[in-house]
mmCIF file of C-alpha atoms and ligand atoms in Angstrom:
data_model
loop_
_atom_site.group_PDB
_atom_site.id
_atom_site.type_symbol
_atom_site.label_atom_id
_atom_site.label_comp_id
_atom_site.label_asym_id
_atom_site.label_seq_id
_atom_site.Cartn_x
_atom_site.Cartn_y
_atom_site.Cartn_z
ATOM 1 C CA MET A 190 85.104 128.443 105.407
ATOM 2 C CA HIS A 191 84.215 129.097 108.939
ATOM 3 C CA LEU A 192 86.654 127.638 111.540
ATOM 4 C CA SER A 193 86.061 127.027 115.218
ATOM 5 C CA ARG A 194 88.561 128.523 117.697
ATOM 6 C CA GLU A 195 90.361 125.299 118.061
ATOM 7 C CA GLU A 196 90.531 124.676 114.314
ATOM 8 C CA GLU A 197 91.853 128.265 113.860
ATOM 9 C CA GLN A 198 94.595 127.583 116.410
ATOM 10 C CA ALA A 199 95.562 124.371 114.537
ATOM 11 C CA TYR A 200 95.548 126.275 111.236
ATOM 12 C CA GLN A 201 97.803 128.972 112.672
ATOM 13 C CA GLY A 202 100.370 126.328 113.852
ATOM 14 C CA ASP A 203 99.673 126.771 117.577
ATOM 15 C CA LEU A 204 99.088 123.002 117.913
ATOM 16 C CA GLY A 205 102.194 121.878 116.029
ATOM 17 C CA ASP A 206 103.494 121.709 112.448
ATOM 18 C CA THR A 207 101.765 118.464 111.426
ATOM 19 C CA LEU A 208 98.311 119.717 112.412
ATOM 20 C CA ARG A 209 99.102 123.043 110.713
ATOM 21 C CA ARG A 210 99.912 121.203 107.465
ATOM 22 C CA ALA A 211 96.847 119.036 107.749
ATOM 23 C CA MET A 212 94.606 122.042 108.368
ATOM 24 C CA GLU A 213 96.113 123.849 105.408
ATOM 25 C CA ILE A 214 95.095 120.876 103.136
ATOM 26 C CA LEU A 215 91.527 120.813 104.531
ATOM 27 C CA VAL A 216 91.017 124.554 104.372
ATOM 28 C CA ALA A 217 92.378 124.737 100.811
ATOM 29 C CA LEU A 218 89.978 121.966 99.732
ATOM 30 C CA GLY A 219 87.005 123.509 101.605
ATOM 31 C CA ASP A 220 87.698 126.857 99.930
ATOM 32 C CA ILE A 221 87.955 125.315 96.437
ATOM 33 C CA TYR A 222 84.730 123.460 96.743
ATOM 34 C CA GLY A 223 82.751 126.051 98.777
ATOM 35 C CA ALA A 224 82.462 124.146 102.060
ATOM 36 C CA ASP A 225 80.949 126.223 104.879
ATOM 37 C CA ARG A 226 82.726 124.298 107.744
ATOM 38 C CA LEU A 227 84.472 121.112 108.764
ATOM 39 C CA ILE A 228 82.491 118.114 109.954
ATOM 40 C CA PRO A 229 83.707 115.189 112.149
ATOM 41 C CA VAL A 230 84.370 111.908 110.380
ATOM 42 C CA ALA A 231 83.808 108.417 111.844
ATOM 43 C CA SER A 232 86.712 106.806 109.939
ATOM 44 C CA VAL A 233 89.369 107.287 107.383
ATOM 45 C CA GLN A 234 90.886 105.168 104.601
ATOM 46 C CA VAL A 235 94.086 106.466 103.225
ATOM 47 C CA ALA A 236 95.265 105.788 99.646
ATOM 48 C CA GLY A 237 98.771 106.341 98.423
ATOM 49 C CA VAL A 238 100.406 103.326 100.077
ATOM 50 C CA SER A 239 102.046 101.391 97.253
ATOM 51 C CA PHE A 240 105.642 102.455 96.616
ATOM 52 C CA LYS A 241 104.790 101.882 92.900
ATOM 53 C CA THR A 242 102.336 104.814 93.003
ATOM 54 C CA ILE A 243 103.829 107.275 95.548
ATOM 55 C CA GLY A 244 107.585 106.696 95.087
ATOM 56 C CA GLU A 245 110.307 108.463 97.110
ATOM 57 C CA ALA A 246 108.556 111.848 97.227
ATOM 58 C CA GLY A 247 105.508 110.313 98.863
ATOM 59 C CA LEU A 248 107.568 108.337 101.377
ATOM 60 C CA GLU A 249 109.447 111.520 102.372
ATOM 61 C CA TRP A 250 106.259 113.466 102.777
ATOM 62 C CA ILE A 251 104.737 110.843 105.098
ATOM 63 C CA SER A 252 107.907 110.247 107.080
ATOM 64 C CA ASP A 253 108.032 114.021 107.834
ATOM 65 C CA LEU A 254 104.727 113.969 109.739
ATOM 66 C CA ARG A 255 104.526 113.673 113.474
ATOM 67 C CA GLY A 256 101.511 113.119 115.798
ATOM 68 C CA LYS A 257 98.759 110.596 115.867
ATOM 69 C CA VAL A 258 95.414 110.149 113.983
ATOM 70 C CA VAL A 259 92.383 110.822 116.058
ATOM 71 C CA VAL A 260 89.781 108.524 114.288
ATOM 72 C CA PRO A 261 90.101 104.828 113.211
ATOM 73 C CA THR A 262 92.211 104.827 110.087
ATOM 74 C CA VAL A 263 93.180 102.047 107.672
ATOM 75 C CA LEU A 264 95.319 101.944 104.527
ATOM 76 C CA ASN A 265 94.711 101.125 100.864
ATOM 77 C CA PRO A 266 96.492 98.055 99.411
ATOM 78 C CA ALA A 267 100.267 98.209 99.321
ATOM 79 C CA GLY A 268 102.555 97.119 96.487
ATOM 80 C CA MET A 269 103.087 93.695 97.995
ATOM 81 C CA ASP A 270 102.014 91.123 100.561
ATOM 82 C CA LEU A 271 103.833 92.655 103.556
ATOM 83 C CA ARG A 272 104.888 89.172 104.738
ATOM 84 C CA ARG A 273 105.081 87.008 101.609
ATOM 85 C CA TRP A 274 106.583 89.536 99.196
ATOM 86 C CA GLN A 275 109.283 87.133 98.127
ATOM 87 C CA ASP A 276 106.505 84.707 96.932
ATOM 88 C CA MET A 277 105.432 87.590 94.621
ATOM 89 C CA LYS A 278 109.066 87.997 93.395
ATOM 90 C CA ILE A 279 109.223 91.514 94.601
ATOM 91 C CA ASP A 280 112.825 92.801 94.688
ATOM 92 C CA GLU A 281 114.355 93.657 98.028
ATOM 93 C CA LYS A 282 114.838 97.394 97.289
ATOM 94 C CA PHE A 283 111.153 97.812 96.601
ATOM 95 C CA ALA A 284 110.178 95.695 99.624
ATOM 96 C CA ASN A 285 112.293 97.793 101.968
ATOM 97 C CA LYS A 286 110.754 101.060 100.589
ATOM 98 C CA GLN A 287 107.289 99.527 100.938
ATOM 99 C CA LEU A 288 107.844 98.415 104.515
ATOM 100 C CA GLU A 289 109.181 101.882 105.331
ATOM 101 C CA ILE A 290 105.937 103.453 103.973
ATOM 102 C CA VAL A 291 103.729 101.216 106.111
ATOM 103 C CA ASP A 292 105.892 101.842 109.137
ATOM 104 C CA ALA A 293 105.702 105.588 108.634
ATOM 105 C CA TYR A 294 101.917 105.364 108.481
ATOM 106 C CA SER A 295 101.798 103.067 111.506
ATOM 107 C CA SER A 296 103.872 105.509 113.579
ATOM 108 C CA LEU A 297 101.038 107.960 113.055
ATOM 109 C CA GLY A 298 98.679 105.501 114.736
ATOM 110 C CA ILE A 299 97.212 104.150 111.495
ATOM 111 C CA SER A 300 96.303 100.439 111.435
ATOM 112 C CA PRO A 301 98.460 98.560 108.898
ATOM 113 C CA ASP A 302 95.407 96.822 107.424
ATOM 114 C CA CYS A 303 95.997 97.489 103.736
ATOM 115 C CA THR A 304 92.680 96.951 102.019
ATOM 116 C CA CYS A 305 90.147 98.491 99.722
ATOM 117 C CA THR A 306 87.341 96.682 101.628
ATOM 118 C CA PRO A 307 87.677 97.920 105.175
ATOM 119 C CA TYR A 308 83.960 97.167 105.562
ATOM 120 C CA GLN A 309 84.779 93.371 105.220
ATOM 121 C CA ILE A 310 87.233 93.345 108.103
ATOM 122 C CA ARG A 311 85.137 95.353 110.540
ATOM 123 C CA PRO A 312 81.541 95.299 109.249
ATOM 124 C CA ASP A 313 80.127 97.131 112.194
ATOM 125 C CA ALA A 314 82.603 99.968 112.192
ATOM 126 C CA VAL A 315 80.681 102.093 109.639
ATOM 127 C CA ARG A 316 77.014 102.891 109.977
ATOM 128 C CA ARG A 317 74.402 104.442 107.682
ATOM 129 C CA GLY A 318 74.600 108.208 107.841
ATOM 130 C CA ASP A 319 78.235 108.349 109.068
ATOM 131 C CA HIS A 320 80.536 110.945 107.512
ATOM 132 C CA LEU A 321 83.829 109.392 106.364
ATOM 133 C CA ALA A 322 86.968 110.368 104.515
ATOM 134 C CA TRP A 323 87.775 107.363 102.407
ATOM 135 C CA SER A 324 90.031 107.353 99.447
ATOM 136 C CA GLU A 325 89.867 104.282 97.327
ATOM 137 C CA SER A 326 87.232 104.621 94.706
ATOM 138 C CA SER A 327 85.461 101.183 95.141
ATOM 139 C CA ALA A 328 85.422 101.661 98.921
ATOM 140 C CA VAL A 329 84.039 105.159 98.423
ATOM 141 C CA SER A 330 81.336 103.702 96.195
ATOM 142 C CA PHE A 331 80.432 100.899 98.622
ATOM 143 C CA ALA A 332 80.307 103.285 101.576
ATOM 144 C CA ASN A 333 78.009 105.743 99.868
ATOM 145 C CA SER A 334 75.818 103.308 97.970
ATOM 146 C CA VAL A 335 75.539 100.137 100.000
ATOM 147 C CA ILE A 336 76.282 101.226 103.595
ATOM 148 C CA GLY A 337 74.549 104.624 103.095
ATOM 149 C CA ALA A 338 77.515 106.499 104.698
ATOM 150 C CA LYS A 339 78.718 109.822 103.214
ATOM 151 C CA THR A 340 82.117 110.361 101.727
ATOM 152 C CA ASN A 341 83.931 112.194 98.992
ATOM 153 C CA ARG A 342 86.724 110.409 97.192
ATOM 154 C CA GLU A 343 89.677 111.722 99.012
ATOM 155 C CA GLY A 344 93.199 111.956 97.766
ATOM 156 C CA GLY A 345 95.951 110.402 99.913
ATOM 157 C CA PRO A 346 97.015 113.763 101.561
ATOM 158 C CA SER A 347 93.387 114.970 102.217
ATOM 159 C CA ALA A 348 92.484 111.619 103.751
ATOM 160 C CA LEU A 349 95.585 111.739 105.981
ATOM 161 C CA ALA A 350 94.781 115.352 106.913
ATOM 162 C CA ALA A 351 91.248 114.262 107.848
ATOM 163 C CA ALA A 352 92.627 111.425 110.020
ATOM 164 C CA LEU A 353 94.883 113.755 111.861
ATOM 165 C CA VAL A 354 92.202 116.423 112.479
ATOM 166 C CA GLY A 355 89.306 114.068 112.716
ATOM 167 C CA LYS A 356 87.255 116.264 110.267
ATOM 168 C CA THR A 357 86.629 116.861 106.569
ATOM 169 C CA PRO A 358 85.241 119.908 104.731
ATOM 170 C CA ARG A 359 81.501 119.729 104.307
ATOM 171 C CA TYR A 360 80.989 119.660 100.446
ATOM 172 C CA GLY A 361 80.292 117.093 97.657
ATOM 173 C CA TYR A 362 78.680 113.866 98.747
ATOM 174 C CA HIS A 363 78.351 115.036 102.408
ATOM 175 C CA LEU A 364 75.501 117.265 101.199
ATOM 176 C CA GLU A 365 72.093 115.762 100.349
ATOM 177 C CA GLU A 366 71.591 117.961 97.314
ATOM 178 C CA ASN A 367 74.546 116.241 95.635
ATOM 179 C CA ARG A 368 73.185 112.756 96.265
ATOM 180 C CA VAL A 369 70.226 112.878 93.886
ATOM 181 C CA PRO A 370 70.214 110.410 91.017
ATOM 182 C CA THR A 371 71.205 111.994 87.676
ATOM 183 C CA HIS A 372 70.672 108.931 85.447
ATOM 184 C CA LYS A 373 68.111 106.133 85.386
ATOM 185 C CA ILE A 374 69.524 102.765 84.363
ATOM 186 C CA SER A 375 67.228 99.996 83.421
ATOM 187 C CA VAL A 376 68.776 96.556 83.173
ATOM 188 C CA GLU A 377 66.737 94.533 80.678
ATOM 189 C CA THR A 378 68.061 91.133 81.443
ATOM 190 C CA ASP A 379 68.584 88.686 84.314
ATOM 191 C CA LEU A 380 72.171 88.950 85.494
ATOM 192 C CA GLU A 381 74.621 86.361 86.692
ATOM 193 C CA SER A 382 77.008 87.317 89.423
ATOM 194 C CA SER A 383 79.863 87.871 86.971
ATOM 195 C CA ASP A 384 77.752 90.280 84.845
ATOM 196 C CA TYR A 385 77.799 92.976 87.523
ATOM 197 C CA GLY A 386 81.489 93.962 86.769
ATOM 198 C CA VAL A 387 80.618 94.149 83.050
ATOM 199 C CA LEU A 388 77.463 96.222 83.774
ATOM 200 C CA GLY A 389 79.487 98.620 85.923
ATOM 201 C CA TYR A 390 82.095 98.828 83.196
ATOM 202 C CA ILE A 391 79.423 99.849 80.636
ATOM 203 C CA VAL A 392 77.494 102.227 82.878
ATOM 204 C CA GLY A 393 80.571 104.011 84.221
ATOM 205 C CA ARG A 394 81.628 104.852 80.701
ATOM 206 C CA GLU A 395 78.159 106.289 79.977
ATOM 207 C CA VAL A 396 77.479 108.343 83.172
ATOM 208 C CA GLY A 397 81.047 109.595 84.074
ATOM 209 C CA GLU A 398 80.643 111.423 87.467
ATOM 210 C CA GLY A 399 76.857 110.901 87.508
ATOM 211 C CA VAL A 400 74.725 109.272 90.173
ATOM 212 C CA PRO A 401 72.971 106.316 88.546
ATOM 213 C CA ARG A 402 69.699 104.859 89.852
ATOM 214 C CA PHE A 403 69.317 101.235 88.782
ATOM 215 C CA SER A 404 66.306 99.181 88.332
ATOM 216 C CA PHE A 405 67.041 95.410 88.471
ATOM 217 C CA ARG A 406 64.955 92.385 88.029
ATOM 218 C CA ARG A 407 66.218 90.944 91.262
ATOM 219 C CA ARG A 408 67.973 92.576 94.211
ATOM 220 C CA PRO A 409 71.704 92.155 93.817
ATOM 221 C CA GLN A 410 73.840 90.537 96.495
ATOM 222 C CA VAL A 411 76.535 92.387 98.482
ATOM 223 C CA ASP A 412 79.494 91.013 96.478
ATOM 224 C CA GLU A 413 77.647 91.885 93.203
ATOM 225 C CA LEU A 414 77.124 95.452 94.418
ATOM 226 C CA LYS A 415 80.804 95.589 95.370
ATOM 227 C CA ALA A 416 81.839 94.493 91.790
ATOM 228 C CA LEU A 417 79.315 96.895 90.150
ATOM 229 C CA GLY A 418 80.460 99.979 92.142
ATOM 230 C CA ALA A 419 84.111 99.199 91.680
ATOM 231 C CA ALA A 420 83.746 98.897 87.898
ATOM 232 C CA MET A 421 81.740 102.152 87.643
ATOM 233 C CA ALA A 422 84.286 104.020 89.646
ATOM 234 C CA ALA A 423 87.040 102.828 87.324
ATOM 235 C CA SER A 424 85.559 103.169 83.877
ATOM 236 C CA GLY A 425 83.789 106.404 84.996
ATOM 237 C CA SER A 426 84.100 108.280 88.339
ATOM 238 C CA VAL A 427 80.835 107.119 89.923
ATOM 239 C CA ALA A 428 81.066 107.563 93.771
ATOM 240 C CA LEU A 429 77.395 106.924 94.484
ATOM 241 C CA TYR A 430 74.652 104.836 93.031
ATOM 242 C CA TYR A 431 71.222 103.521 94.026
ATOM 243 C CA PHE A 432 69.837 100.058 93.546
ATOM 244 C CA GLU A 433 66.848 99.828 95.954
ATOM 245 C CA GLU A 434 63.230 100.306 94.899
ATOM 246 C CA ASP A 435 62.634 102.915 97.449
ATOM 247 C CA ALA A 436 65.753 104.975 96.557
ATOM 248 C CA PRO A 437 65.316 108.745 95.905
ATOM 249 C CA GLN A 438 63.744 109.507 92.547
ATOM 250 C CA ALA A 439 66.070 110.766 89.788
ATOM 251 C CA GLN A 440 66.241 114.513 89.205
ATOM 252 C CA LYS A 441 63.947 116.067 86.484
ATOM 253 C CA GLY A 442 65.244 115.408 83.014
ATOM 254 C CA ALA A 443 67.653 112.576 84.140
ATOM 255 C CA GLU A 444 69.093 110.649 81.220
ATOM 256 C CA GLU A 445 67.654 107.175 80.754
ATOM 257 C CA ILE A 446 69.953 104.358 79.733
ATOM 258 C CA SER A 447 68.969 100.793 79.169
ATOM 259 C CA VAL A 448 71.507 97.882 79.283
ATOM 260 C CA SER A 449 70.624 94.667 77.442
ATOM 261 C CA ALA A 450 72.020 91.156 77.439
ATOM 262 C CA LYS A 451 73.545 91.962 74.055
ATOM 263 C CA ASP A 452 75.539 94.919 75.579
ATOM 264 C CA ILE A 453 76.920 92.655 78.238
ATOM 265 C CA GLN A 454 77.711 89.940 75.815
ATOM 266 C CA GLN A 455 79.575 92.386 73.582
ATOM 267 C CA VAL A 456 81.943 93.463 76.350
ATOM 268 C CA ARG A 457 82.550 89.815 77.293
ATOM 269 C CA GLU A 458 83.427 88.870 73.643
ATOM 270 C CA GLU A 459 85.694 91.922 73.236
ATOM 271 C CA ASN A 460 87.674 90.918 76.283
ATOM 272 C CA ALA A 461 87.522 87.078 76.060
ATOM 273 C CA PRO A 462 90.694 85.343 77.162
ATOM 274 C CA ASP A 463 93.094 83.757 74.688
ATOM 275 C CA GLU A 464 96.358 81.836 74.782
ATOM 276 C CA GLU A 465 98.292 84.931 75.692
ATOM 277 C CA VAL A 466 96.891 84.873 79.241
ATOM 278 C CA ASP A 467 99.823 83.940 81.551
ATOM 279 C CA ILE A 468 98.290 85.011 84.876
ATOM 280 C CA VAL A 469 94.888 84.931 86.418
ATOM 281 C CA ALA A 470 94.054 87.209 89.363
ATOM 282 C CA LEU A 471 90.960 87.463 91.447
ATOM 283 C CA GLY A 472 90.066 89.799 94.322
ATOM 284 C CA CYS A 473 89.471 93.263 92.909
ATOM 285 C CA PRO A 474 87.945 94.590 95.205
ATOM 286 C CA HIS A 475 89.479 92.303 97.879
ATOM 287 C CA CYS A 476 87.717 88.932 98.186
ATOM 288 C CA SER A 477 84.994 88.499 100.879
ATOM 289 C CA PRO A 478 84.857 85.233 102.895
ATOM 290 C CA LYS A 479 81.966 84.211 100.519
ATOM 291 C CA GLU A 480 84.120 84.699 97.451
ATOM 292 C CA LEU A 481 86.969 82.792 99.011
ATOM 293 C CA GLU A 482 84.521 79.937 99.677
ATOM 294 C CA ASP A 483 83.389 79.988 96.008
ATOM 295 C CA ILE A 484 86.991 79.887 94.766
ATOM 296 C CA ALA A 485 87.925 77.118 97.192
ATOM 297 C CA ARG A 486 84.986 74.984 96.014
ATOM 298 C CA LEU A 487 85.821 75.571 92.342
ATOM 299 C CA LEU A 488 89.460 74.604 92.896
ATOM 300 C CA GLU A 489 88.707 71.386 94.784
ATOM 301 C CA GLY A 490 90.706 68.540 93.341
ATOM 302 C CA LYS A 491 92.326 70.771 90.701
ATOM 303 C CA ARG A 492 95.911 71.801 90.165
ATOM 304 C CA VAL A 493 96.868 75.267 89.032
ATOM 305 C CA GLU A 494 98.921 75.345 85.847
ATOM 306 C CA ARG A 495 99.753 79.024 85.542
ATOM 307 C CA GLU A 496 100.235 81.879 87.972
ATOM 308 C CA PHE A 497 96.955 82.319 89.953
ATOM 309 C CA TRP A 498 96.566 85.054 92.643
ATOM 310 C CA ILE A 499 93.685 85.679 94.942
ATOM 311 C CA CYS A 500 93.897 89.072 96.726
ATOM 312 C CA THR A 501 92.130 89.717 100.012
ATOM 313 C CA ALA A 502 92.406 91.674 103.218
ATOM 314 C CA ARG A 503 94.620 90.036 105.881
ATOM 315 C CA GLY A 504 91.762 90.318 108.333
ATOM 316 C CA VAL A 505 89.568 88.247 106.026
ATOM 317 C CA ALA A 506 92.327 85.668 105.347
ATOM 318 C CA GLU A 507 92.937 85.326 109.057
ATOM 319 C CA ARG A 508 89.215 84.727 109.640
ATOM 320 C CA CYS A 509 89.132 81.930 106.947
ATOM 321 C CA PRO A 510 92.348 79.869 107.422
ATOM 322 C CA ASN A 511 90.783 76.652 106.182
ATOM 323 C CA LEU A 512 89.594 78.300 102.943
ATOM 324 C CA VAL A 513 93.009 79.800 102.347
ATOM 325 C CA LYS A 514 94.634 76.399 102.972
ATOM 326 C CA LYS A 515 92.209 74.680 100.533
ATOM 327 C CA ILE A 516 92.851 77.351 97.843
ATOM 328 C CA GLU A 517 96.582 77.159 98.218
ATOM 329 C CA ALA A 518 96.570 73.267 98.088
ATOM 330 C CA SER A 519 95.909 73.755 94.374
ATOM 331 C CA GLY A 520 99.013 75.830 93.883
ATOM 332 C CA ALA A 521 97.077 79.144 93.811
ATOM 333 C CA LYS A 522 98.454 81.951 96.050
ATOM 334 C CA VAL A 523 96.353 83.981 98.439
ATOM 335 C CA PHE A 524 98.017 87.347 98.870
ATOM 336 C CA CYS A 525 97.025 89.946 101.447
ATOM 337 C CA ASP A 526 97.766 93.650 101.872
ATOM 338 C CA THR A 527 98.063 94.160 98.053
ATOM 339 C CA CYS A 528 96.341 93.788 94.671
ATOM 340 C CA MET A 529 97.056 92.984 91.030
ATOM 341 C CA VAL A 530 96.787 96.675 90.096
ATOM 342 C CA VAL A 531 99.048 98.425 92.582
ATOM 343 C CA SER A 532 101.724 95.673 92.808
ATOM 344 C CA PRO A 533 104.685 95.902 90.448
ATOM 345 C CA ALA A 534 104.677 92.025 90.384
ATOM 346 C CA SER A 535 101.919 92.187 87.734
ATOM 347 C CA ASP A 536 104.059 94.184 85.300
ATOM 348 C CA ARG A 537 106.264 91.282 84.340
ATOM 349 C CA HIS A 538 103.353 89.304 82.820
ATOM 350 C CA GLN A 539 101.852 89.801 79.367
ATOM 351 C CA LYS A 540 98.113 89.248 79.805
ATOM 352 C CA MET A 541 96.068 89.018 83.017
ATOM 353 C CA MET A 542 92.619 87.410 83.136
ATOM 354 C CA VAL A 543 90.340 88.907 85.797
ATOM 355 C CA ASN A 544 86.734 88.632 86.920
ATOM 356 C CA SER A 545 86.608 92.301 87.785
ATOM 357 C CA GLY A 546 85.367 95.249 85.628
ATOM 358 C CA LYS A 547 87.573 97.534 87.697
ATOM 359 C CA ALA A 548 90.688 95.510 87.027
ATOM 360 C CA LEU A 549 89.802 95.168 83.342
ATOM 361 C CA ALA A 550 89.648 98.996 83.150
ATOM 362 C CA TYR A 551 92.858 99.678 85.073
ATOM 363 C CA ILE A 552 95.264 96.955 84.236
ATOM 364 C CA PRO A 553 96.254 98.046 80.667
ATOM 365 C CA GLY A 554 96.957 101.635 81.783
ATOM 366 C CA LEU A 555 98.486 101.046 85.254
ATOM 367 C CA CYS A 556 100.306 97.803 84.741
ATOM 368 C CA LYS A 557 101.048 98.214 81.039
ATOM 369 C CA ILE A 558 99.898 94.632 80.293
ATOM 370 C CA LYS A 559 96.836 93.283 78.471
ATOM 371 C CA ALA A 560 93.707 92.238 80.357
ATOM 372 C CA ALA A 561 90.958 89.598 79.654
ATOM 373 C CA TYR A 562 87.648 89.071 81.487
ATOM 374 C CA GLY A 563 85.684 86.052 82.587
ATOM 375 C CA SER A 564 83.498 84.809 85.377
ATOM 376 C CA THR A 565 85.200 83.394 88.533
ATOM 377 C CA GLU A 566 84.425 79.996 87.112
ATOM 378 C CA ASP A 567 86.074 80.840 83.804
ATOM 379 C CA CYS A 568 89.088 82.260 85.670
ATOM 380 C CA VAL A 569 89.559 79.060 87.671
ATOM 381 C CA LYS A 570 89.264 77.015 84.425
ATOM 382 C CA ALA A 571 91.881 79.202 82.650
ATOM 383 C CA ALA A 572 94.241 78.994 85.676
ATOM 384 C CA THR A 573 93.926 75.133 85.935
ATOM 385 C CA ARG A 574 93.995 74.400 82.141
ATOM 386 C CA ARG A 575 96.845 72.502 80.672
ATOM 387 C CA ASP A 576 97.979 74.042 77.351
HETATM 388 FE FE1 F3S B 216 91.046 97.183 95.434
HETATM 389 FE FE2 F3S B 216 93.222 97.154 93.952
HETATM 390 FE FE3 F3S B 216 90.924 96.592 92.874
HETATM 391 S S1 F3S B 216 92.688 98.505 95.437
HETATM 392 S S2 F3S B 216 89.440 97.731 94.046
HETATM 393 S S3 F3S B 216 91.867 95.344 94.386
HETATM 394 S S4 F3S B 216 92.443 97.933 92.020
#
């Protein structure tokens, strides 16, 4: 990979040990994937924040770094609400380690916003065509597919390296030739909002790392696209999809897949909730203001009868204090900075009901508990039902 004079100096360690380590990561990645050079990134989102996933070794690695990030950088969800961790029944030892991790990132100049939906807290910060280095798979999918920015799915260390250098190797989804649709998906039914997570769950399993091009009967809304992309990134590894009529045409010989109402119904039936559900959790990916509004409306005049979490970004919760108040008046808890998948608080339950195809795919493996699926309305019903 070609390096400019300044990049070469950083690589040789002339600009300090942290930049040398960051450059080593970027150069190694670039060489593996055949990048020709580094390109500037407009922003970075760093995964590897929950103490549950990175442990002591990760904390030590981050604490060892010095210097400051040179582009706007945010974090992925942590293992707990950074302020209300006691309400999540997180033990103190875990909490201290988690706070240390966020402090270590903050001392590098990273904003302590811990969210998989950075585009919901600063909607204007990312523009079509921007190159990014984001990590979390649903955020990557949203950036590539809905915003029209360009990012690979970075690992924690490579995202951090990109934040410190302000650049990323030019390969993968940064190149137009890798952004051509590989699969044509025709959706042969009208979809309700809660079907998009199921659709993503089905299509992700079929296309793996492919680039699906959808044809829908109606244009999906933003939160529906967020749910679709998140589910495809979890049941498969889809980082880019198309949904608009004027999207690029699929490559020659692209596989065609059709999804019917029956396919969607089958996934719903296989994952229907039962009496084992002892927790309901919404907000995977983190809830938008519109989703908080829907939940608040559905909860009006109701009382929660089992554990009910709503996960969102702190920036969103702070923008919607009245909605948070209304939701919590029912006994539900709005948690920020964290989510049901990366928090150890989920692990002590037996079965979690979700409205997210991504959470449905991840919860059994990452939390070692069972998962059930339903619409937001079904989830509210389950959380407020008396047995
Ligand atoms: Fe976000 Fe956690 Fe889901 S990081 S996409 S809420 S698994």
